[in-house]
Amino acid sequence: MSREMYNETNLDKIEVNAEPPIEEPARQYYFMAKCREWVREFERINGRRPSFFTQTFGCQMNARDSEKLSGILETVGYQSTESEQADFVIYNTCTVRDNANQRVYGRLGVLNRYKKSNPQMKVALCGCMMQEPTVIEKLKKSYPFIDLIFGTHNIYKFAELLYTSFETEGMLIDIWEDTDRIVEDLPVERKYPFKSGINIMFGCNNFCSYCIVPYVRGRERSREPREIIREIERLVADGVVEVMLLGQNVNSYGKNLDEPITFAQLLQEVEKIEGLQRIRFMTSHPKDLSDDLIAVMKQSKKICRHLHLPLQSGSTRILQQMNRRYTREQYIELADRIRREIPDIAITTDIIVGFPGETPEDLEETIDMVRRVKYDNAFTFIYSKRTGTPAAAMENQVPAEQVKEGFDRLLKVVQDTAREQVAKYQGRVMEALIEEVNESDASLVTGRLSNNTIVHVPGDASLIGKIVPVSLDECHGFYYIGHCV
Ligand code: SAH
Ligand code: SF4
Ligand code: F3S
């Protein structure tokens, strides 16, 4: 792991007995200094540093948020552990589908038992699920042992909340309905030294009719380009070679800034950063993908040959009910244009099966779309009814057996298509960023091609973080076995 302290603030120089500053991030550094005093007292009494464990559910944005939580915990003196029996356990939750919620409730039962055997243990919950009032009611009623609950909009206040919870008996809850602020320059603890996610925007304004994200992440807010560039420059100085620009709909980046800028323009600025070698981004909404973006990708030496372009459904009728604002024909035309301009690009997607009113014919159209676009990979999801979204109130919910049957049929076509696409590169030499030692065979390391395909090659840990040419010798379905050349 590696930590960036964006702020030169030395916690020792902060006067902890003074009133807390009003402005951010100074206020949070003040509370970090206060927390550190608390941690030192813990150390004096227990003869060891307190430990922490974070568990992230959901998307890359949540993963990045968890790195911010870890950054603060490490800064104040906590020690990270892989064990859930830690002194501080925090779950950063997701609520995009109901099974994400169920996993959290399941884990909470286990935590309750751990807490009974370690009375010093503190349990915190944050993230998207906490933005739902029904969830908070349930937690208050059935999980009273939780110490701290906060949401997505006030995560920047984590140091302050942590300190307040040290001083509070029982459950501390702080949830905001929305926010227009973005607080910069808090510490971050990266999971990988050589690659990093970067938030370029927060929230979503699209309100796809099935989706809860706009309700739990609030309205779209873009970060200032200079803040993004500054963050990436610092990451590169700290050893990062690949960045992933993150937003629910990166193609609408910059529209609401005082000095508007497009996503394509931002990419051109990021491209100029010396020492940065690879640029990825997630997610692109098809309705906002511009010709400028395709042109910038085509010319770029750094932007990876991978585009995640969620389809959701191949039926225009269902797309309209989903409020996706493109038709089947528009999507096909867009995918064709991208493949024509950037022939070696991998296109991946997300698909939902069982949206209200979906007929077997609609699903056939989706399956046909997978064959036509030839997705390099697709994440398929069974529709999950999210309370408060327009689709939850639709009457014609699809029976579970029909959904299951359709889902299996779709999955098979997705897998066949993906295998064919991946196999196209057999025998080629391509560059891979080596990410880790192979989990099941320590004589191999695992790398990722620009198009996101995984390749395992003989090698050792000294290769991690390096971009090396590899020969793609044997295709094994979704990955390659190869060797460095
Ligand atoms: N902003 C991204 C998606 C974020 S959610 C985008 O628009 O592409 C990731 C994926 O979860 C979505 O693409 C969708 O396929 C799936 N998803 C969202 N809500 C869902 C629901 N209620 N049921 C099933 N899948 C859902
Ligand atoms: Fe959800 Fe649609 Fe926003 Fe993606 S674009 S987060 S699917 S509402
Ligand atoms: Fe889940 Fe929130 Fe991401 S609901 S998918 S963690 S934005």
Coordinates of C-alpha atoms and ligand atoms in Angstrom, one line a residue:
M1 CA 0.0 0.0 0.0
S2 CA 1.2 3.5 -0.4
R3 CA -0.1 6.7 1.1
E4 CA -0.3 10.2 -0.3
M5 CA -0.6 13.1 2.2
Y6 CA -1.8 15.8 -0.1
N7 CA -1.5 18.3 2.6
E8 CA 1.9 19.4 4.0
T9 CA 0.1 19.7 7.4
N10 CA 2.1 18.1 10.1
L11 CA -0.3 16.8 12.7
D12 CA 2.1 17.5 15.5
K13 CA 1.8 21.3 14.8
I14 CA -2.0 21.3 15.2
E15 CA -3.2 22.8 18.4
V16 CA -5.7 20.2 19.5
N17 CA -7.0 22.2 22.5
A18 CA -8.0 25.1 20.3
E19 CA -11.4 25.4 18.7
P20 CA -11.8 23.4 15.5
P21 CA -11.2 25.4 12.3
I22 CA -14.3 26.0 10.2
E23 CA -12.7 25.6 6.7
E24 CA -11.9 22.3 5.0
P25 CA -9.8 20.3 4.8
A26 CA -8.1 22.1 7.8
R27 CA -11.0 21.0 10.0
Q28 CA -10.5 17.4 9.1
Y29 CA -6.7 17.6 9.8
Y30 CA -7.5 19.0 13.2
F31 CA -9.8 16.0 13.9
M32 CA -7.1 13.7 12.6
A33 CA -4.7 15.2 15.2
K34 CA -7.4 14.6 17.9
C35 CA -7.9 11.0 16.8
R36 CA -4.2 10.4 16.9
E37 CA -4.1 11.4 20.5
W38 CA -6.9 8.9 21.2
V39 CA -4.9 6.2 19.3
R40 CA -1.8 7.0 21.4
E41 CA -3.8 6.6 24.6
F42 CA -5.1 3.2 23.3
E43 CA -1.5 2.2 22.6
R44 CA -0.4 3.2 26.1
I45 CA -3.2 1.2 27.7
N46 CA -3.1 -1.9 25.4
G47 CA 0.6 -2.0 24.5
R48 CA -0.2 -2.2 20.8
R49 CA -1.7 0.0 18.0
P50 CA -5.4 -0.5 17.3
S51 CA -6.1 -2.4 14.1
F52 CA -8.7 -1.7 11.3
F53 CA -10.4 -3.6 8.6
T54 CA -12.3 -2.2 5.6
Q55 CA -14.7 -4.1 3.4
T56 CA -15.8 -2.5 0.2
F57 CA -19.0 -3.5 -1.6
G58 CA -20.0 -2.2 -5.1
C59 CA -18.2 -0.2 -7.7
Q60 CA -14.8 1.4 -8.3
M61 CA -16.1 4.6 -6.9
N62 CA -16.7 2.9 -3.6
A63 CA -13.3 1.3 -3.8
R64 CA -11.7 4.7 -4.2
D65 CA -13.7 6.0 -1.2
S66 CA -12.4 3.2 0.9
E67 CA -8.9 4.2 0.1
K68 CA -9.7 7.6 1.5
L69 CA -11.1 6.0 4.7
S70 CA -7.9 3.9 5.0
G71 CA -5.8 7.0 4.4
I72 CA -7.3 8.7 7.4
L73 CA -7.2 5.6 9.6
E74 CA -3.5 5.1 8.8
T75 CA -2.7 8.8 9.3
V76 CA -4.1 8.7 12.8
G77 CA -2.1 5.6 13.7
Y78 CA -4.4 2.6 13.1
Q79 CA -2.8 -0.4 11.6
S80 CA -4.5 -2.2 8.7
T81 CA -5.3 -5.9 9.1
E82 CA -6.8 -8.6 6.9
S83 CA -8.9 -10.0 9.8
E84 CA -12.4 -8.9 10.4
Q85 CA -11.8 -9.3 14.2
A86 CA -10.2 -5.9 14.3
D87 CA -10.6 -2.9 16.7
F88 CA -12.3 -0.9 14.0
V89 CA -14.3 -2.5 11.2
I90 CA -15.9 -0.4 8.5
Y91 CA -18.1 -1.6 5.7
N92 CA -18.5 0.7 2.7
T93 CA -21.8 -0.5 1.3
C94 CA -23.5 -0.7 -2.1
T95 CA -27.2 -0.8 -2.8
V96 CA -27.4 -1.1 -6.5
R97 CA -29.0 -4.5 -6.3
D98 CA -30.6 -6.2 -3.4
N99 CA -28.0 -9.0 -3.1
A100 CA -25.4 -6.3 -2.1
N101 CA -27.6 -5.3 0.8
Q102 CA -28.2 -8.9 1.9
R103 CA -24.5 -9.6 2.0
V104 CA -24.1 -6.6 4.4
Y105 CA -26.8 -7.9 6.7
G106 CA -25.3 -11.3 6.7
R107 CA -21.8 -10.0 7.6
L108 CA -23.3 -7.9 10.4
G109 CA -24.5 -11.0 12.2
V110 CA -20.9 -12.2 12.3
L111 CA -19.5 -8.9 13.4
N112 CA -22.0 -8.8 16.3
R113 CA -20.4 -12.1 17.6
Y114 CA -16.9 -10.7 17.2
K115 CA -17.8 -7.6 19.1
K116 CA -19.1 -9.6 22.0
S117 CA -15.6 -11.2 22.4
N118 CA -13.8 -7.8 21.9
P119 CA -15.7 -5.0 23.7
Q120 CA -13.2 -2.5 22.4
M121 CA -14.2 -3.2 18.9
K122 CA -16.0 -0.5 17.0
V123 CA -18.2 -1.1 13.9
A124 CA -18.9 1.6 11.3
L125 CA -21.1 1.6 8.2
C126 CA -21.0 4.0 5.3
G127 CA -21.7 4.2 1.6
C128 CA -24.7 4.1 -0.7
M129 CA -26.9 1.8 1.4
M130 CA -26.9 4.3 4.2
Q131 CA -28.6 6.9 2.1
E132 CA -31.8 4.9 2.3
P133 CA -34.0 5.8 5.2
T134 CA -35.5 2.3 5.4
V135 CA -32.0 0.8 5.9
I136 CA -31.3 3.2 8.7
E137 CA -34.6 2.2 10.4
K138 CA -33.7 -1.5 10.1
L139 CA -30.1 -0.9 11.5
K140 CA -31.4 1.0 14.5
K141 CA -33.9 -1.6 15.3
S142 CA -32.0 -4.9 14.7
Y143 CA -28.3 -4.0 14.9
P144 CA -27.9 -1.7 17.9
F145 CA -24.3 -2.6 18.4
I146 CA -23.2 -0.5 15.4
D147 CA -21.2 2.6 16.6
L148 CA -21.0 4.9 13.6
I149 CA -23.2 5.3 10.5
F150 CA -22.6 7.9 7.8
G151 CA -23.4 8.3 4.1
T152 CA -21.9 9.2 0.8
H153 CA -22.2 13.0 1.0
N154 CA -20.3 13.5 4.2
I155 CA -17.5 10.9 3.8
Y156 CA -15.0 13.7 3.7
K157 CA -15.9 14.3 7.4
F158 CA -14.8 10.8 8.4
A159 CA -12.0 12.1 10.8
E160 CA -14.5 14.3 12.6
L161 CA -17.1 11.6 12.8
L162 CA -14.5 9.1 14.0
Y163 CA -13.5 11.4 16.8
T164 CA -17.1 12.2 17.7
S165 CA -17.9 8.5 17.9
F166 CA -15.0 8.0 20.3
E167 CA -16.7 10.6 22.5
T168 CA -20.2 9.2 22.1
E169 CA -22.0 6.3 23.8
G170 CA -24.1 4.2 21.5
M171 CA -24.9 4.6 17.8
L172 CA -23.8 7.9 16.1
I173 CA -25.7 8.5 12.8
D174 CA -25.0 11.4 10.4
I175 CA -26.6 11.2 7.0
W176 CA -27.0 14.1 4.6
E177 CA -29.6 14.2 1.8
D178 CA -27.4 15.8 -0.7
T179 CA -24.4 18.0 -1.1
D180 CA -22.8 20.4 -3.6
R181 CA -19.3 20.3 -2.0
I182 CA -16.2 18.6 -3.0
V183 CA -13.4 18.6 -0.4
E184 CA -9.9 18.2 -1.8
D185 CA -6.6 17.2 -0.3
L186 CA -7.4 14.5 2.2
P187 CA -5.0 11.6 2.7
V188 CA -5.5 8.5 0.6
E189 CA -4.1 5.0 1.1
R190 CA -3.8 3.3 -2.3
K191 CA -4.3 -0.4 -2.7
Y192 CA -1.8 -0.7 -5.6
P193 CA 1.4 1.4 -5.7
F194 CA 1.4 1.5 -9.5
K195 CA -2.3 2.2 -10.5
S196 CA -5.0 4.3 -9.1
G197 CA -8.6 5.4 -9.5
I198 CA -9.3 9.1 -9.7
N199 CA -12.8 10.6 -9.2
I200 CA -13.4 13.1 -11.9
M201 CA -17.1 13.6 -11.0
F202 CA -19.6 12.5 -8.4
G203 CA -23.3 11.7 -8.5
C204 CA -25.6 11.1 -11.5
N205 CA -28.4 13.1 -13.2
N206 CA -29.6 10.4 -15.5
F207 CA -32.3 8.7 -13.5
C208 CA -32.5 5.5 -15.5
S209 CA -35.8 4.2 -14.2
Y210 CA -34.4 1.0 -12.5
C211 CA -31.4 2.7 -10.8
I212 CA -31.0 3.9 -7.3
V213 CA -27.6 5.5 -7.8
P214 CA -28.9 9.1 -8.5
Y215 CA -30.9 8.9 -5.2
V216 CA -27.9 7.7 -3.0
R217 CA -25.1 9.6 -4.7
G218 CA -26.9 12.9 -5.4
R219 CA -26.6 15.3 -8.4
E220 CA -23.8 15.3 -10.8
R221 CA -20.7 17.4 -9.7
S222 CA -17.5 17.6 -11.6
R223 CA -14.1 18.2 -10.0
E224 CA -12.1 21.1 -11.4
P225 CA -9.7 19.9 -14.1
R226 CA -6.7 21.5 -12.4
E227 CA -7.4 19.5 -9.2
I228 CA -7.6 16.3 -11.2
I229 CA -4.4 17.0 -13.1
R230 CA -2.6 18.0 -9.8
E231 CA -3.8 14.7 -8.2
I232 CA -2.6 12.6 -11.1
E233 CA 0.8 14.5 -11.2
R234 CA 1.3 13.7 -7.6
L235 CA 0.3 10.0 -8.1
V236 CA 2.8 9.7 -11.0
A237 CA 5.5 11.2 -8.9
D238 CA 4.7 8.5 -6.4
G239 CA 5.0 5.7 -8.9
V240 CA 1.6 5.4 -10.5
V241 CA 1.7 4.5 -14.2
E242 CA -2.0 3.8 -14.9
V243 CA -5.0 5.8 -13.8
M244 CA -8.7 5.1 -14.1
L245 CA -10.9 8.2 -14.3
L246 CA -14.1 7.5 -12.5
G247 CA -17.6 8.8 -12.8
Q248 CA -21.1 7.4 -13.3
N249 CA -21.2 9.1 -16.7
V250 CA -17.8 10.4 -17.7
N251 CA -19.1 11.6 -21.0
S252 CA -21.0 14.4 -19.3
Y253 CA -17.9 15.5 -17.3
G254 CA -17.4 19.3 -17.0
K255 CA -20.7 20.5 -18.2
N256 CA -21.6 22.2 -15.0
L257 CA -18.2 23.8 -14.2
D258 CA -17.9 27.6 -14.2
E259 CA -15.5 27.2 -17.1
P260 CA -17.1 24.2 -18.9
I261 CA -14.8 21.6 -20.4
T262 CA -15.6 18.4 -22.2
F263 CA -14.4 14.9 -21.2
A264 CA -12.4 14.7 -24.5
Q265 CA -10.6 17.9 -23.5
L266 CA -9.9 16.6 -20.0
L267 CA -8.4 13.4 -21.5
Q268 CA -6.1 15.5 -23.7
E269 CA -4.8 17.3 -20.6
V270 CA -4.3 14.1 -18.8
E271 CA -2.4 12.6 -21.8
K272 CA 0.2 15.4 -21.4
I273 CA 1.2 14.3 -17.9
E274 CA 4.8 13.1 -18.3
G275 CA 5.5 9.7 -16.8
L276 CA 1.9 8.6 -16.9
Q277 CA 1.6 5.6 -19.3
R278 CA -1.9 4.4 -19.3
I279 CA -5.3 6.0 -19.0
R280 CA -8.6 4.2 -18.4
F281 CA -12.1 5.5 -17.6
M282 CA -15.5 4.3 -16.4
T283 CA -18.4 4.6 -17.2
S284 CA -19.5 5.9 -20.6
H285 CA -23.2 6.5 -21.2
P286 CA -23.9 5.8 -24.9
K287 CA -26.2 8.8 -25.2
D288 CA -23.3 11.2 -24.5
L289 CA -20.4 9.6 -26.2
S290 CA -19.0 12.2 -28.6
D291 CA -17.1 12.0 -31.9
D292 CA -14.5 14.1 -30.2
L293 CA -14.0 11.4 -27.6
I294 CA -13.5 8.8 -30.4
A295 CA -11.0 11.0 -32.2
V296 CA -9.1 11.7 -29.0
M297 CA -9.0 8.0 -28.1
K298 CA -7.9 7.1 -31.7
Q299 CA -4.9 9.5 -31.6
S300 CA -3.9 8.8 -28.0
K301 CA -0.8 6.8 -27.1
K302 CA -2.0 6.4 -23.5
I303 CA -5.7 5.8 -23.5
C304 CA -6.3 2.1 -23.2
R305 CA -8.0 0.2 -26.0
H306 CA -11.1 -0.6 -23.9
L307 CA -14.5 1.0 -23.7
H308 CA -17.1 0.0 -21.2
L309 CA -20.4 1.0 -22.9
P310 CA -23.4 -0.2 -20.9
L311 CA -26.2 -1.4 -23.2
Q312 CA -28.8 -2.6 -20.5
S313 CA -31.2 -3.9 -23.2
G314 CA -31.2 -4.5 -26.9
S315 CA -34.9 -3.6 -27.3
T316 CA -35.8 -0.1 -28.1
R317 CA -39.1 -0.4 -26.3
I318 CA -37.4 -1.5 -23.1
L319 CA -34.6 1.1 -23.4
Q320 CA -37.3 3.7 -23.6
Q321 CA -39.0 2.3 -20.4
M322 CA -35.6 2.4 -18.8
N323 CA -35.1 6.1 -19.7
R324 CA -31.8 5.3 -21.4
R325 CA -32.4 7.9 -24.2
Y326 CA -30.9 5.9 -27.1
T327 CA -32.4 3.3 -29.4
R328 CA -31.1 -0.1 -30.5
E329 CA -30.2 1.4 -33.9
Q330 CA -28.3 4.3 -32.4
Y331 CA -26.3 2.0 -30.1
I332 CA -25.4 -0.3 -33.1
E333 CA -24.4 2.7 -35.1
L334 CA -22.2 4.0 -32.3
A335 CA -20.5 0.6 -31.6
D336 CA -19.8 0.2 -35.4
R337 CA -18.3 3.7 -35.5
I338 CA -16.0 3.0 -32.6
R339 CA -14.9 -0.4 -34.0
R340 CA -14.3 1.2 -37.4
E341 CA -12.2 4.1 -36.0
I342 CA -10.3 2.0 -33.4
P343 CA -10.2 -1.5 -34.7
D344 CA -8.2 -3.1 -31.8
I345 CA -10.6 -1.8 -29.1
A346 CA -12.4 -4.1 -26.7
I347 CA -16.0 -3.1 -26.0
T348 CA -17.6 -4.4 -22.8
T349 CA -21.0 -3.8 -21.4
D350 CA -23.6 -4.2 -18.7
I351 CA -27.0 -5.9 -19.4
I352 CA -30.1 -6.2 -17.2
V353 CA -32.4 -9.2 -17.6
G354 CA -36.0 -9.1 -16.3
F355 CA -36.8 -5.4 -16.4
P356 CA -40.6 -5.0 -15.9
G357 CA -42.5 -5.8 -19.1
E358 CA -39.6 -7.5 -20.8
T359 CA -40.9 -10.2 -23.1
P360 CA -38.9 -13.2 -24.6
E361 CA -38.9 -11.2 -27.8
D362 CA -37.2 -8.3 -26.1
L363 CA -34.6 -10.6 -24.7
E364 CA -34.0 -12.1 -28.1
E365 CA -33.2 -8.6 -29.3
T366 CA -30.6 -8.2 -26.5
I367 CA -29.0 -11.6 -27.3
D368 CA -28.9 -10.6 -31.0
M369 CA -27.2 -7.4 -29.9
V370 CA -24.5 -9.3 -28.1
R371 CA -23.8 -11.3 -31.3
R372 CA -23.7 -8.2 -33.4
V373 CA -21.5 -5.9 -31.3
K374 CA -19.4 -8.9 -30.3
Y375 CA -18.7 -7.8 -26.8
D376 CA -15.3 -8.6 -25.4
N377 CA -17.0 -9.1 -22.1
A378 CA -20.4 -8.4 -20.6
F379 CA -21.7 -8.1 -17.0
T380 CA -25.2 -9.5 -16.8
F381 CA -27.5 -8.7 -14.0
I382 CA -30.9 -9.9 -13.0
Y383 CA -33.2 -6.9 -12.5
S384 CA -33.5 -6.0 -8.9
K385 CA -36.4 -3.9 -7.7
R386 CA -35.2 -0.8 -5.9
T387 CA -37.6 1.0 -3.7
G388 CA -38.3 4.6 -4.8
T389 CA -37.3 4.1 -8.4
P390 CA -39.9 4.5 -11.2
A391 CA -39.4 0.9 -12.3
A392 CA -40.3 -0.5 -8.9
A393 CA -43.8 0.9 -9.3
M394 CA -44.3 -0.7 -12.8
E395 CA -46.9 -3.3 -12.7
N396 CA -45.7 -6.0 -15.1
Q397 CA -42.8 -7.4 -13.1
V398 CA -41.4 -10.5 -14.9
P399 CA -41.8 -13.9 -13.1
A400 CA -38.6 -15.3 -11.6
E401 CA -38.5 -18.5 -13.7
Q402 CA -38.8 -16.6 -16.9
V403 CA -36.0 -14.3 -15.8
K404 CA -33.7 -17.2 -14.8
E405 CA -34.2 -19.0 -18.1
G406 CA -33.5 -15.9 -20.1
F407 CA -30.5 -15.0 -18.0
D408 CA -28.9 -18.4 -18.6
R409 CA -29.5 -18.2 -22.3
L410 CA -28.0 -14.7 -22.5
L411 CA -25.0 -15.7 -20.4
K412 CA -24.1 -18.5 -22.8
V413 CA -24.0 -16.2 -25.8
V414 CA -22.0 -13.6 -23.8
Q415 CA -19.4 -16.3 -22.9
D416 CA -19.2 -17.7 -26.4
T417 CA -18.8 -14.2 -27.9
A418 CA -16.2 -13.1 -25.3
R419 CA -14.2 -16.3 -25.9
E420 CA -14.1 -15.7 -29.6
Q421 CA -13.1 -12.0 -29.1
V422 CA -10.3 -12.8 -26.7
A423 CA -8.9 -15.6 -28.9
K424 CA -8.3 -13.1 -31.7
Y425 CA -5.0 -12.1 -30.2
Q426 CA -3.5 -15.5 -30.1
G427 CA 0.2 -15.4 -31.1
R428 CA 0.4 -11.6 -30.9
V429 CA 3.0 -9.7 -28.9
M430 CA 1.3 -7.0 -26.8
E431 CA 2.2 -4.8 -23.8
A432 CA 1.0 -5.9 -20.3
L433 CA 1.1 -4.0 -17.1
I434 CA 2.2 -6.6 -14.5
E435 CA -0.1 -6.3 -11.5
E436 CA 0.5 -9.2 -9.1
V437 CA 2.0 -12.6 -8.4
N438 CA -0.4 -15.2 -9.6
E439 CA -2.6 -16.4 -6.8
S440 CA -2.5 -20.1 -7.5
D441 CA 1.0 -20.4 -9.1
A442 CA 3.8 -18.3 -7.6
S443 CA 6.0 -18.9 -10.6
L444 CA 3.7 -16.8 -12.7
V445 CA 2.8 -13.1 -12.6
T446 CA -0.5 -11.6 -13.8
G447 CA -0.7 -8.8 -16.2
R448 CA -3.3 -6.8 -18.0
L449 CA -3.3 -5.7 -21.7
S450 CA -4.4 -2.3 -22.8
N451 CA -7.7 -4.0 -23.9
N452 CA -8.2 -5.3 -20.3
T453 CA -7.4 -9.0 -21.2
I454 CA -5.5 -10.9 -18.5
V455 CA -2.3 -12.7 -19.3
H456 CA -0.2 -14.9 -17.0
V457 CA 3.5 -15.1 -17.7
P458 CA 6.5 -16.7 -15.9
G459 CA 8.1 -14.0 -13.7
D460 CA 8.5 -12.7 -10.2
A461 CA 7.4 -9.8 -8.0
S462 CA 10.2 -7.6 -9.4
L463 CA 8.0 -7.1 -12.5
I464 CA 5.0 -5.7 -10.6
G465 CA 4.2 -2.2 -11.8
K466 CA 6.1 -2.6 -15.0
I467 CA 4.7 -2.5 -18.6
V468 CA 6.4 -5.3 -20.5
P469 CA 5.9 -6.8 -24.0
V470 CA 4.4 -10.3 -23.7
S471 CA 3.7 -13.0 -26.3
L472 CA 0.2 -14.3 -26.1
D473 CA 0.8 -18.0 -26.5
E474 CA -2.2 -20.0 -25.3
C475 CA -5.8 -18.7 -25.1
H476 CA -7.7 -20.3 -22.2
G477 CA -11.1 -18.9 -22.7
F478 CA -11.0 -15.5 -21.0
Y479 CA -7.2 -15.2 -20.4
Y480 CA -3.9 -16.0 -21.9
I481 CA -0.8 -17.9 -20.8
G482 CA 2.2 -16.2 -22.4
H483 CA 5.8 -15.2 -21.8
C484 CA 7.8 -12.0 -21.6
V485 CA 9.7 -11.3 -24.8
Ligands
SAH1 N1 -23.4 4.6 -14.3 C1 -23.2 3.3 -14.9 C2 -23.7 2.2 -14.1 C3 -23.6 2.1 -12.6 S1 -24.4 0.7 -11.9 C4 -23.9 3.4 -16.2 O1 -24.9 4.0 -16.4 O2 -23.5 2.6 -17.0 C5 -23.7 -0.6 -12.7 C6 -24.7 -1.5 -13.4 O3 -25.6 -2.1 -12.5 C7 -25.6 -0.8 -14.4 O4 -24.9 -0.6 -15.7 C8 -26.7 -1.8 -14.5 O5 -26.5 -2.8 -15.5 C9 -26.7 -2.5 -13.2 N2 -27.9 -2.1 -12.4 C10 -28.2 -0.9 -12.0 N3 -29.4 -0.9 -11.3 C11 -29.8 -2.2 -11.4 C12 -31.0 -2.8 -10.9 N4 -32.0 -2.2 -10.2 N5 -31.1 -4.2 -11.1 C13 -30.1 -4.9 -11.8 N6 -29.0 -4.3 -12.3 C14 -28.9 -2.9 -12.1
SF4_2 FE1 -27.7 4.5 -12.8 FE2 -28.2 5.3 -15.2 FE3 -26.9 6.9 -13.6 FE4 -25.7 4.8 -14.5 S1 -26.4 6.5 -15.7 S2 -25.7 5.4 -12.4 S3 -27.4 3.3 -14.6 S4 -29.0 6.3 -13.3
F3S3 FE1 -23.2 0.5 -5.6 FE2 -23.1 3.0 -4.9 FE3 -21.4 2.1 -6.7 S1 -24.9 1.8 -5.1 S2 -22.5 0.5 -7.7 S3 -21.5 1.5 -4.6 S4 -22.4 4.1 -6.6

